[in-house]
Amino acid sequence: MPAHRSRFLFILLLAAVPLAHAATKADWAPVIQRVEPAVVSIMISAPRAFDTEWNFTGEATGFIVDARRGIILTNRHVVQEGPVIATAIFQDHEEVPLTPIYRDPVHDFGFFHYDPTKLKYIHPKALKLAPQEARVGEEIRVIGNDAGEQLSILSGTLARLDRNAPNYGGSNYNDFNTFYYQADSNTSGGSSGSPVIDINGHVIALNAGGETHSSSSFYLPLDRVVPALKAIQARGKPPRGTLQTVFLHRPYNQLDRFGLSPKMARQMRHEAPDASGLLVVNEVVPKGPADGRLQPGDILISIDGKPVTRFSALGRALDSRVGKIISLTLVRGGAPLHVELPVGNLYKITPDSYLEYGGAVLNDLSYQFARNMDQPVRGVFVADPGFVFSNGGIGRGAVITRFGDVPVADLDALQRQLQAHPEGAYVSVRYYTDDDPEQGNSALVRLDGSWFPARRCHRGDRGPWPCKALPPPQASPTLAPVTASYPDYRDPRKRALAPSLVYVECNLPYRIEGVQETHYVGTGLVVDADKGLVIVDRNTVPVSLAALTLTFAGSVSIPAHVVYIAPLHNLAVLQYDPALLGDTPVASAHFGDGDLHAGDPVWIAGFNGNRQLVTQATSVAGEQPLQLPLSVTLRFRDRNLDTIHVINAPAGVEGVLADADGRVVALWSSFAWQSGRQLHQAMMGTPLWLVKSLIERVEQSPHPTVRSLGAEFEPLSLSEARLRGLPDDWADRFEADPDLDRQVLMVRRLTAGGPADRKLHVGDLLLAIDSQPVRDFEQLYTLSQQPAVAVTLLREGKLIYVTLPTALLGNGALDHVLIWGGAVLQRPPRALAAQRYQPRSGVWVAFFNYGSPASRYGLAPGLRIVAVNDTQTPDIAAFLAATRMARKQHETMRLRTIDPNGRVGLVAMTLQPHYWPTYELVRVNGRWVRRPIQH
C-alpha cells in the first residue's frame, strides 16, 4: 500500500480516542505547555521547481534546537533542495524570516536559521534531542502548529524502530539507507517537521509522513540529525559519504533465502543481540563506486572488520571515509565476499545549481532520481520544461543526455551548448524518461530565449541563490527562401485547395485572456498570398501573445505573427513573409457564393492530427444559433452567430467547407467553450459572409475596426414573440421573406459600459435597425456598422424607439502584458464586461506562478487590482507608478481587488524581486518585445 508524506500543508490532528498508556492527560499537560513555545509554524514558498520538487507555496512545522544561535529543525522537503523563501510564526504570532542553512542530501531533515534578536515578546527555549530514548511501546505526542493559529497534538505509541524508509513514488523524494519509526496512532499522517516527544518533553524523532489508508505514521530517527547539528553549531558541514548503493533491512527469518547460513546467523545474533536482521544490498547505481562489485541480494556483515547490523553504523562508517577506501565483508549466495570500495562524496552528486532558459528550469541529475531510474548520476534533469522544451514534447522528469551532436554530462555542458547555438535554431535533443530509460527519445527543440529571462543560479545557504544572467544569444540567422511543391492529389478538391491551406502551430509562452492551454494546432486559409495573410479560428490562435509556425505543402515551415484578433467572433488573421517560400505555388483561396442550405453537398478539407491533408464528402444539416455558456476563466466565447452544421463530420479535422469545384463556401472552425471547469470544443462552420467581411476590413486598413451594440441576442420564435405582444403588422413583416426563419432576436445579455447598457433591457425584442427589420445575425452585424443607429424594440408589449451610438472596437489582440510578483497582469478582457457585467477598469490578473508572491498572498487569477495603497490604478501605467511609490514608502503593498462577481477584497503583498523580477511584454509593429522594469 503506497505511503503518503504529509508535505507542506499542515494537517490538524486531534487525539479524540483515549489511549491506554501509563501517562495520563494531566501528566502530559505541563510537558506540552513547556514544549509549545519552541514549536513554530513555517510558511514556505519554493520559487522554482528543482530536482524532486515542484515550485509551490505551503505550510509546515519546525522546532527550535538551538535558541542562542537560532537554529530550527524540520524536514528536508520543507527546507527544500532548491531555493526557498520561508518565515517562522511563533506561538505568540511573532513572525521572523528564515534562512536555510542545511538540508541532508538523502535523509528527510534540514535546518533553518532565524535571528533570535528579532523576537521582541517571546524567548523560547530549545528542545532537547534524545534519540536514545526511543523505545517500542513508548507513548508519544506529535506537536505542531496549524499556520500559527491552533495547537495540534497527535497521540500515539511507537510500534517499530526498524521499519525501512517509506516509498512515496518514483517521481517524488524518497529517503533511504535509514530506519524509520512507526507509530500506532488514531489518525494517519501528521504535520511535516513536527517534534515527536516523550513524557519528559525530549524529542525522540522527527515527524515525516504517514500511510494513506491506515493509522500508521512514520518518524525519522535522530541518529543522523544530532551529529549534523553539532557540525553546524561548530560552523562546519557534516561529512556525507556514499557508495551509491541502497540497502534494505531484512529480518533474520528472510535471510536464509538470501544465502545466510545458520552458522553466520548465530554469529551475528551473538555479536549484535539487539538486532532483528541485517542490511542487504537492494540497488546499485550504474557507474557508481559499487557498480560491478556489489549486487542486489548481497548481505552486509561488517565494515573494516566491525559487525554492522544497523543503518546508523553504516552511515557513520561512510561519513568517516569520504575520499578513502572502505572494506566490506558480505555474503553472496552463501559464500563470504570481501570487497574494497572508494567512498564518494554525497554532496558532489547532489545538485546545487539550476539554469533558467525559455521558461524552463534545469539542474544536474541527482542521486535521488538516478537511483529511481537505475541510471548513472549524469545528465541534465528537466525540473520544469517551461516554454521551450515543452514545445518540443519534452516534459518534467526527462533527463537530457545529448544536445545537438554533443553529449551533455552536466549543466555546465548544456549551458555551453545553449550559448553555442543561435537564437531561433532547431536543435535535436536526446533524452530519456523513467518509463523508457534504456532506449530514450529524441526531440527537435527551437531555441527561443526572447520571452523569459535567462540566468544561472547557484545555491546560497545564507540568502537568495546568487544568479548571473546568461550572455545574450547569438543573433538569429537570416532565413533563406525555400521552394516546395504540392503533391499531385487524385482528388480534384485537394488539388484545388492544397495551395491555400496551411498547417498552423501556436505556442503560448504565457496564459492570458482566460486561456489556460499553451499548445494549439489547426488549419489556416491563405486569403492573400501576395501579402501573406492567413485566416484561422480563435481556437487555433486564441491570443496575440504567441509564437506561430506555418507549414506549407507539408515541407516548409516559417514563422508568422498575429495581425488581427476579431473582438466579436471566432476569427484571427495571421501574416507571414511570402519571400520565405521562394517559388512555392501558394495561392489565395477561391470563394464560392457561400449560400448553403440543408441537404447541400459539401466537402470538408483540412489537416488532421497527423498533419495530413484530408477531404471528406458530407452534406449540410442546417444552421443553428451559437449558444455557449459563460466561461469561468473569462475566456473568449463567440455569440450572435448562426453556425453551419454537417452530417457525420470527421473527427479532429478543421479547415474549410468547399463545393464540388474546390471553392471555399465556409470555414470549418473549432469553437471552444467552458462548461464549469471543463473546456470543450466542437467543429462548426463559420459562414462566408463573416469571413469575407473580416478579410475586407483587414485588406482596407492596417488598423481594422468593427462596430457593436454591446449586447448578446438569441433567436425567439415568431409564435413566442406574438405571445409577448408582437403587433400583427410587425409579424407580417417578419413573415414576408420566405427564405429566412420566422424568428425575432431577443436581448440576452448586455455588455457593461457598452452602447446598449441601461438603454436596452434583457428580454427586449429587437425589431429593426434604421427601420429595416432584423431577422438574423447577419443583418444584425451589417446594420450595426454605423456610428449611430435608430433601434425599434418591443418591451413588455410596447414599441420603444431608441437611438444608440455603436461601440468602435479595434484589434482584439492584446498588446501589453506585465509580469509582476509572479503574476501575469493585463488590461481586463472584453469578456469581463460581456460575461460578468463588470467594468474593464483596473489591472486584471490573468495567471500566477506557484511559489510566487502572488500565489503566497492570494493574488488569484480573475481578480482586478483597482488600487495600490489607496492610489487608484485604472490601467497598467497607473499601476506601475503606484507600486513604485509604494515600494519607496513601505515594503508591503495593499492591493484593493475586485473579483469577477464584483466582490471587493484586499491583498497585502510583499515582492520577491530576486526570483520574480518585473518586466513587460509589448507588441511593437506586430512583434513582441520583452523589457525589464526596475523596482
Coordinates of N, CA and C in Angstrom, one line a residue, residues 399-520:
V399 N 15.6 13.4 -18.7 CA 17.0 13.6 -18.5 C 17.7 13.8 -19.8
I400 N 18.2 15.0 -20.1 CA 18.9 15.3 -21.3 C 20.3 14.7 -21.3
T401 N 20.6 13.9 -22.4 CA 22.0 13.3 -22.4 C 22.8 13.8 -23.6
R402 N 22.1 14.4 -24.6 CA 22.8 14.9 -25.8 C 22.1 16.2 -26.3
F403 N 22.8 17.2 -26.7 CA 22.2 18.4 -27.2 C 22.9 18.7 -28.5
G404 N 22.1 18.6 -29.6 CA 22.8 18.6 -30.9 C 23.6 17.3 -31.1
D405 N 24.8 17.5 -31.5 CA 25.7 16.3 -31.7 C 26.7 16.2 -30.5
V406 N 26.4 16.9 -29.4 CA 27.4 16.9 -28.3 C 26.8 16.2 -27.1
P407 N 27.4 15.2 -26.4 CA 26.9 14.7 -25.2 C 27.0 15.7 -24.1
V408 N 26.0 15.7 -23.2 CA 26.0 16.7 -22.1 C 25.9 15.8 -20.8
A409 N 27.0 15.9 -20.1 CA 27.1 15.1 -18.8 C 26.5 15.9 -17.6
D410 N 26.5 17.2 -17.8 CA 26.1 18.0 -16.6 C 25.6 19.4 -17.1
L411 N 25.2 20.2 -16.2 CA 24.5 21.5 -16.5 C 25.5 22.5 -17.2
D412 N 26.8 22.4 -16.8 CA 27.8 23.3 -17.4 C 27.9 23.0 -18.9
A413 N 27.9 21.7 -19.3 CA 28.0 21.3 -20.7 C 26.7 21.8 -21.5
L414 N 25.6 21.6 -20.9 CA 24.4 22.1 -21.5 C 24.4 23.6 -21.7
Q415 N 24.8 24.3 -20.7 CA 24.9 25.8 -20.9 C 25.8 26.2 -22.0
R416 N 26.9 25.5 -22.1 CA 27.8 25.8 -23.2 C 27.2 25.6 -24.6
Q417 N 26.4 24.5 -24.7 CA 25.8 24.2 -25.9 C 24.6 25.2 -26.3
L418 N 23.9 25.6 -25.2 CA 22.9 26.6 -25.5 C 23.4 27.9 -26.0
Q419 N 24.6 28.3 -25.5 CA 25.2 29.5 -25.9 C 25.9 29.4 -27.3
A420 N 26.2 28.1 -27.7 CA 26.9 27.9 -28.9 C 25.9 28.0 -30.1
H421 N 24.6 27.9 -29.9 CA 23.6 27.9 -31.0 C 22.9 29.2 -31.0
P422 N 22.6 29.7 -32.2 CA 22.0 31.0 -32.4 C 20.5 30.9 -32.0
E423 N 19.9 32.1 -31.7 CA 18.5 32.2 -31.4 C 17.7 31.7 -32.6
G424 N 16.7 31.0 -32.3 CA 15.8 30.5 -33.4 C 16.2 29.2 -34.0
A425 N 17.4 28.7 -33.6 CA 17.9 27.4 -34.2 C 17.1 26.3 -33.7
Y426 N 17.0 25.3 -34.6 CA 16.3 24.0 -34.2 C 17.4 23.0 -33.8
V427 N 17.3 22.4 -32.6 CA 18.4 21.5 -32.1 C 17.8 20.2 -31.8
S428 N 18.4 19.1 -32.2 CA 18.0 17.8 -31.8 C 18.5 17.5 -30.4
V429 N 17.5 17.0 -29.6 CA 17.8 16.8 -28.1 C 17.5 15.3 -27.9
R430 N 18.5 14.6 -27.3 CA 18.3 13.2 -26.9 C 18.1 13.2 -25.4
Y431 N 17.1 12.4 -24.9 CA 16.7 12.4 -23.5 C 16.1 11.0 -23.2
Y432 N 16.0 10.8 -21.9 CA 15.2 9.6 -21.5 C 14.3 9.9 -20.4
T433 N 13.3 9.1 -20.1 CA 12.4 9.3 -19.0 C 12.3 8.0 -18.2
D434 N 11.6 8.1 -17.1 CA 11.6 7.0 -16.2 C 10.8 5.8 -16.8
D435 N 10.0 6.0 -17.7 CA 9.3 4.9 -18.3 C 10.0 4.3 -19.5
D436 N 11.1 4.9 -20.0 CA 11.9 4.3 -21.0 C 13.4 4.8 -20.9
P437 N 14.0 4.4 -19.8 CA 15.4 4.9 -19.6 C 16.4 4.3 -20.5
E438 N 16.2 3.1 -21.1 CA 17.2 2.5 -21.8 C 17.4 3.0 -23.3
Q439 N 16.2 3.0 -24.0 CA 16.3 3.5 -25.4 C 16.2 5.0 -25.5
G440 N 15.5 5.6 -24.6 CA 15.4 7.1 -24.7 C 14.5 7.6 -25.8
N441 N 14.7 8.9 -26.1 CA 13.8 9.5 -27.1 C 14.6 10.7 -27.7
S442 N 14.1 11.2 -28.8 CA 14.7 12.4 -29.5 C 13.6 13.4 -29.7
A443 N 13.9 14.7 -29.6 CA 13.0 15.7 -29.9 C 13.7 16.9 -30.6
L444 N 13.0 17.6 -31.3 CA 13.5 18.8 -32.0 C 13.0 20.0 -31.3
V445 N 14.0 20.8 -30.7 CA 13.6 22.0 -29.9 C 14.1 23.2 -30.6
R446 N 13.2 24.2 -30.7 CA 13.6 25.5 -31.2 C 14.0 26.4 -30.1
L447 N 15.2 27.0 -30.2 CA 15.7 27.8 -29.2 C 15.1 29.2 -29.3
D448 N 14.4 29.6 -28.2 CA 13.7 30.9 -28.2 C 13.8 31.5 -26.7
G449 N 14.8 32.3 -26.5 CA 15.0 32.9 -25.2 C 14.4 34.3 -25.1
S450 N 13.6 34.7 -26.0 CA 13.1 36.1 -26.0 C 12.0 36.3 -25.0
W451 N 11.3 35.3 -24.6 CA 10.1 35.5 -23.8 C 10.4 35.6 -22.3
F452 N 11.5 35.0 -21.9 CA 11.7 34.9 -20.4 C 13.2 35.3 -20.1
P453 N 13.5 35.8 -18.9 CA 14.9 36.0 -18.5 C 15.6 34.6 -18.5
A454 N 16.9 34.7 -18.9 CA 17.8 33.5 -18.9 C 18.9 33.8 -17.9
R455 N 19.2 32.8 -17.0 CA 20.2 33.0 -16.0 C 20.6 31.7 -15.3
R456 N 21.8 31.7 -14.7 CA 22.3 30.5 -14.0 C 22.4 30.9 -12.5
C457 N 21.8 30.1 -11.7 CA 21.8 30.4 -10.2 C 22.4 29.2 -9.4
H458 N 23.2 29.6 -8.4 CA 23.8 28.6 -7.5 C 23.3 28.8 -6.1
R459 N 23.5 27.7 -5.4 CA 22.9 27.7 -4.0 C 23.6 28.7 -3.1
G460 N 22.7 29.4 -2.4 CA 23.2 30.3 -1.3 C 22.5 30.0 0.0
D461 N 23.3 29.4 0.9 CA 22.7 29.0 2.2 C 22.5 30.1 3.2
R462 N 22.9 31.3 2.8 CA 22.7 32.4 3.8 C 21.8 33.5 3.1
G463 N 21.0 33.2 2.2 CA 20.1 34.1 1.5 C 19.7 33.6 0.2
P464 N 19.2 34.5 -0.7 CA 18.7 34.0 -2.0 C 19.9 33.5 -2.8
W465 N 19.6 32.5 -3.7 CA 20.6 31.9 -4.5 C 21.2 33.0 -5.5
P466 N 22.5 33.2 -5.5 CA 23.1 34.2 -6.4 C 22.8 33.8 -7.9
C467 N 22.4 34.7 -8.7 CA 22.1 34.4 -10.1 C 22.9 35.3 -11.0
K468 N 23.3 34.8 -12.2 CA 24.0 35.6 -13.2 C 23.3 35.4 -14.5
A469 N 23.0 36.5 -15.1 CA 22.3 36.5 -16.4 C 23.2 35.8 -17.4
L470 N 22.6 35.0 -18.3 CA 23.4 34.4 -19.4 C 23.7 35.5 -20.4
P471 N 24.8 35.3 -21.1 CA 25.2 36.3 -22.2 C 24.1 36.3 -23.2
P472 N 23.9 37.4 -23.9 CA 22.9 37.4 -25.0 C 23.2 36.4 -26.0
P473 N 22.1 35.7 -26.5 CA 22.3 34.7 -27.5 C 22.8 35.2 -28.8
Q474 N 23.4 34.3 -29.6 CA 23.8 34.7 -31.0 C 22.6 35.2 -31.8
A475 N 22.8 36.1 -32.6 CA 21.6 36.6 -33.4 C 21.1 35.5 -34.3
S476 N 19.8 35.6 -34.5 CA 19.1 34.6 -35.4 C 19.6 34.7 -36.8
P477 N 19.9 33.6 -37.4 CA 20.4 33.7 -38.8 C 19.3 34.1 -39.8
T478 N 19.6 34.8 -40.8 CA 18.6 35.2 -41.8 C 18.1 34.0 -42.5
L479 N 16.8 33.9 -42.5 CA 16.1 32.7 -43.2 C 16.3 32.8 -44.7
A480 N 16.7 31.7 -45.3 CA 16.8 31.6 -46.7 C 15.5 31.1 -47.3
P481 N 15.1 31.6 -48.5 CA 13.8 31.1 -49.1 C 13.9 29.6 -49.4
V482 N 12.8 28.9 -49.3 CA 12.8 27.5 -49.6 C 11.6 27.3 -50.5
T483 N 11.8 26.5 -51.6 CA 10.7 26.2 -52.5 C 10.3 24.8 -52.3
A484 N 9.0 24.6 -52.3 CA 8.4 23.3 -52.2 C 7.3 23.1 -53.2
S485 N 6.9 21.9 -53.5 CA 5.9 21.6 -54.4 C 4.8 20.8 -53.7
Y486 N 3.6 20.9 -54.2 CA 2.4 20.2 -53.6 C 2.2 18.9 -54.3
P487 N 1.8 17.9 -53.6 CA 1.5 16.6 -54.2 C 0.5 16.7 -55.3
D488 N 0.5 15.8 -56.2 CA -0.5 15.7 -57.3 C -1.6 14.8 -56.8
Y489 N -2.5 15.4 -56.0 CA -3.6 14.7 -55.4 C -4.5 14.1 -56.4
R490 N -5.1 13.0 -56.2 CA -6.1 12.4 -57.1 C -7.4 13.2 -57.0
D491 N -7.8 13.6 -55.8 CA -9.0 14.3 -55.5 C -8.9 15.7 -56.1
P492 N -9.7 16.1 -57.0 CA -9.6 17.4 -57.6 C -9.8 18.5 -56.5
R493 N -10.6 18.3 -55.5 CA -10.8 19.3 -54.5 C -9.5 19.5 -53.7
K494 N -8.8 18.4 -53.4 CA -7.5 18.5 -52.7 C -6.5 19.3 -53.6
R495 N -6.5 19.0 -54.9 CA -5.6 19.8 -55.7 C -5.9 21.3 -55.8
A496 N -7.2 21.6 -55.8 CA -7.6 23.0 -55.8 C -7.3 23.7 -54.5
L497 N -7.5 23.0 -53.4 CA -7.4 23.6 -52.1 C -6.0 23.6 -51.4
A498 N -5.2 22.6 -51.7 CA -3.9 22.5 -51.0 C -3.1 23.7 -51.1
P499 N -3.0 24.4 -52.2 CA -2.1 25.6 -52.2 C -2.6 26.8 -51.3
S500 N -3.8 26.6 -50.8 CA -4.4 27.7 -49.9 C -4.5 27.3 -48.5
L501 N -4.2 26.1 -48.2 CA -4.3 25.6 -46.8 C -2.9 25.4 -46.1
V502 N -2.8 25.8 -44.9 CA -1.5 25.7 -44.2 C -1.8 25.1 -42.8
Y503 N -0.8 24.4 -42.3 CA -0.9 23.8 -41.0 C -0.3 24.8 -40.0
V504 N -1.1 25.1 -39.0 CA -0.7 26.2 -38.0 C -0.4 25.6 -36.7
E505 N 0.8 26.0 -36.1 CA 1.2 25.6 -34.8 C 1.3 26.9 -34.0
C506 N 0.6 26.9 -32.8 CA 0.6 28.1 -32.0 C 1.0 27.7 -30.6
N507 N 2.1 28.3 -30.1 CA 2.6 28.1 -28.7 C 2.5 29.3 -27.9
L508 N 1.9 29.3 -26.7 CA 1.7 30.4 -25.9 C 2.8 30.4 -24.7
P509 N 3.6 31.4 -24.6 CA 4.6 31.5 -23.5 C 3.9 31.8 -22.2
Y510 N 2.8 32.5 -22.2 CA 2.1 33.0 -21.0 C 0.6 32.7 -21.2
R511 N -0.1 32.4 -20.1 CA -1.5 32.2 -20.1 C -2.2 33.6 -19.9
I512 N -2.9 34.1 -20.9 CA -3.6 35.3 -20.8 C -5.0 35.2 -21.3
E513 N -5.8 36.2 -21.1 CA -7.1 36.3 -21.7 C -8.0 35.1 -21.3
G514 N -7.7 34.5 -20.1 CA -8.6 33.4 -19.7 C -8.2 32.1 -20.4
V515 N -7.2 32.0 -21.2 CA -6.8 30.8 -21.9 C -5.8 30.1 -21.0
Q516 N -6.1 28.8 -20.8 CA -5.3 28.0 -19.8 C -4.3 27.1 -20.5
E517 N -4.6 26.7 -21.8 CA -3.7 25.8 -22.5 C -2.6 26.6 -23.2
T518 N -1.6 25.9 -23.6 CA -0.4 26.6 -24.2 C 0.0 26.1 -25.5
H519 N -0.6 25.0 -26.0 CA -0.2 24.5 -27.3 C -1.4 24.2 -28.1
Y520 N -1.4 24.8 -29.4 CA -2.6 24.7 -30.3 C -2.1 24.3 -31.7

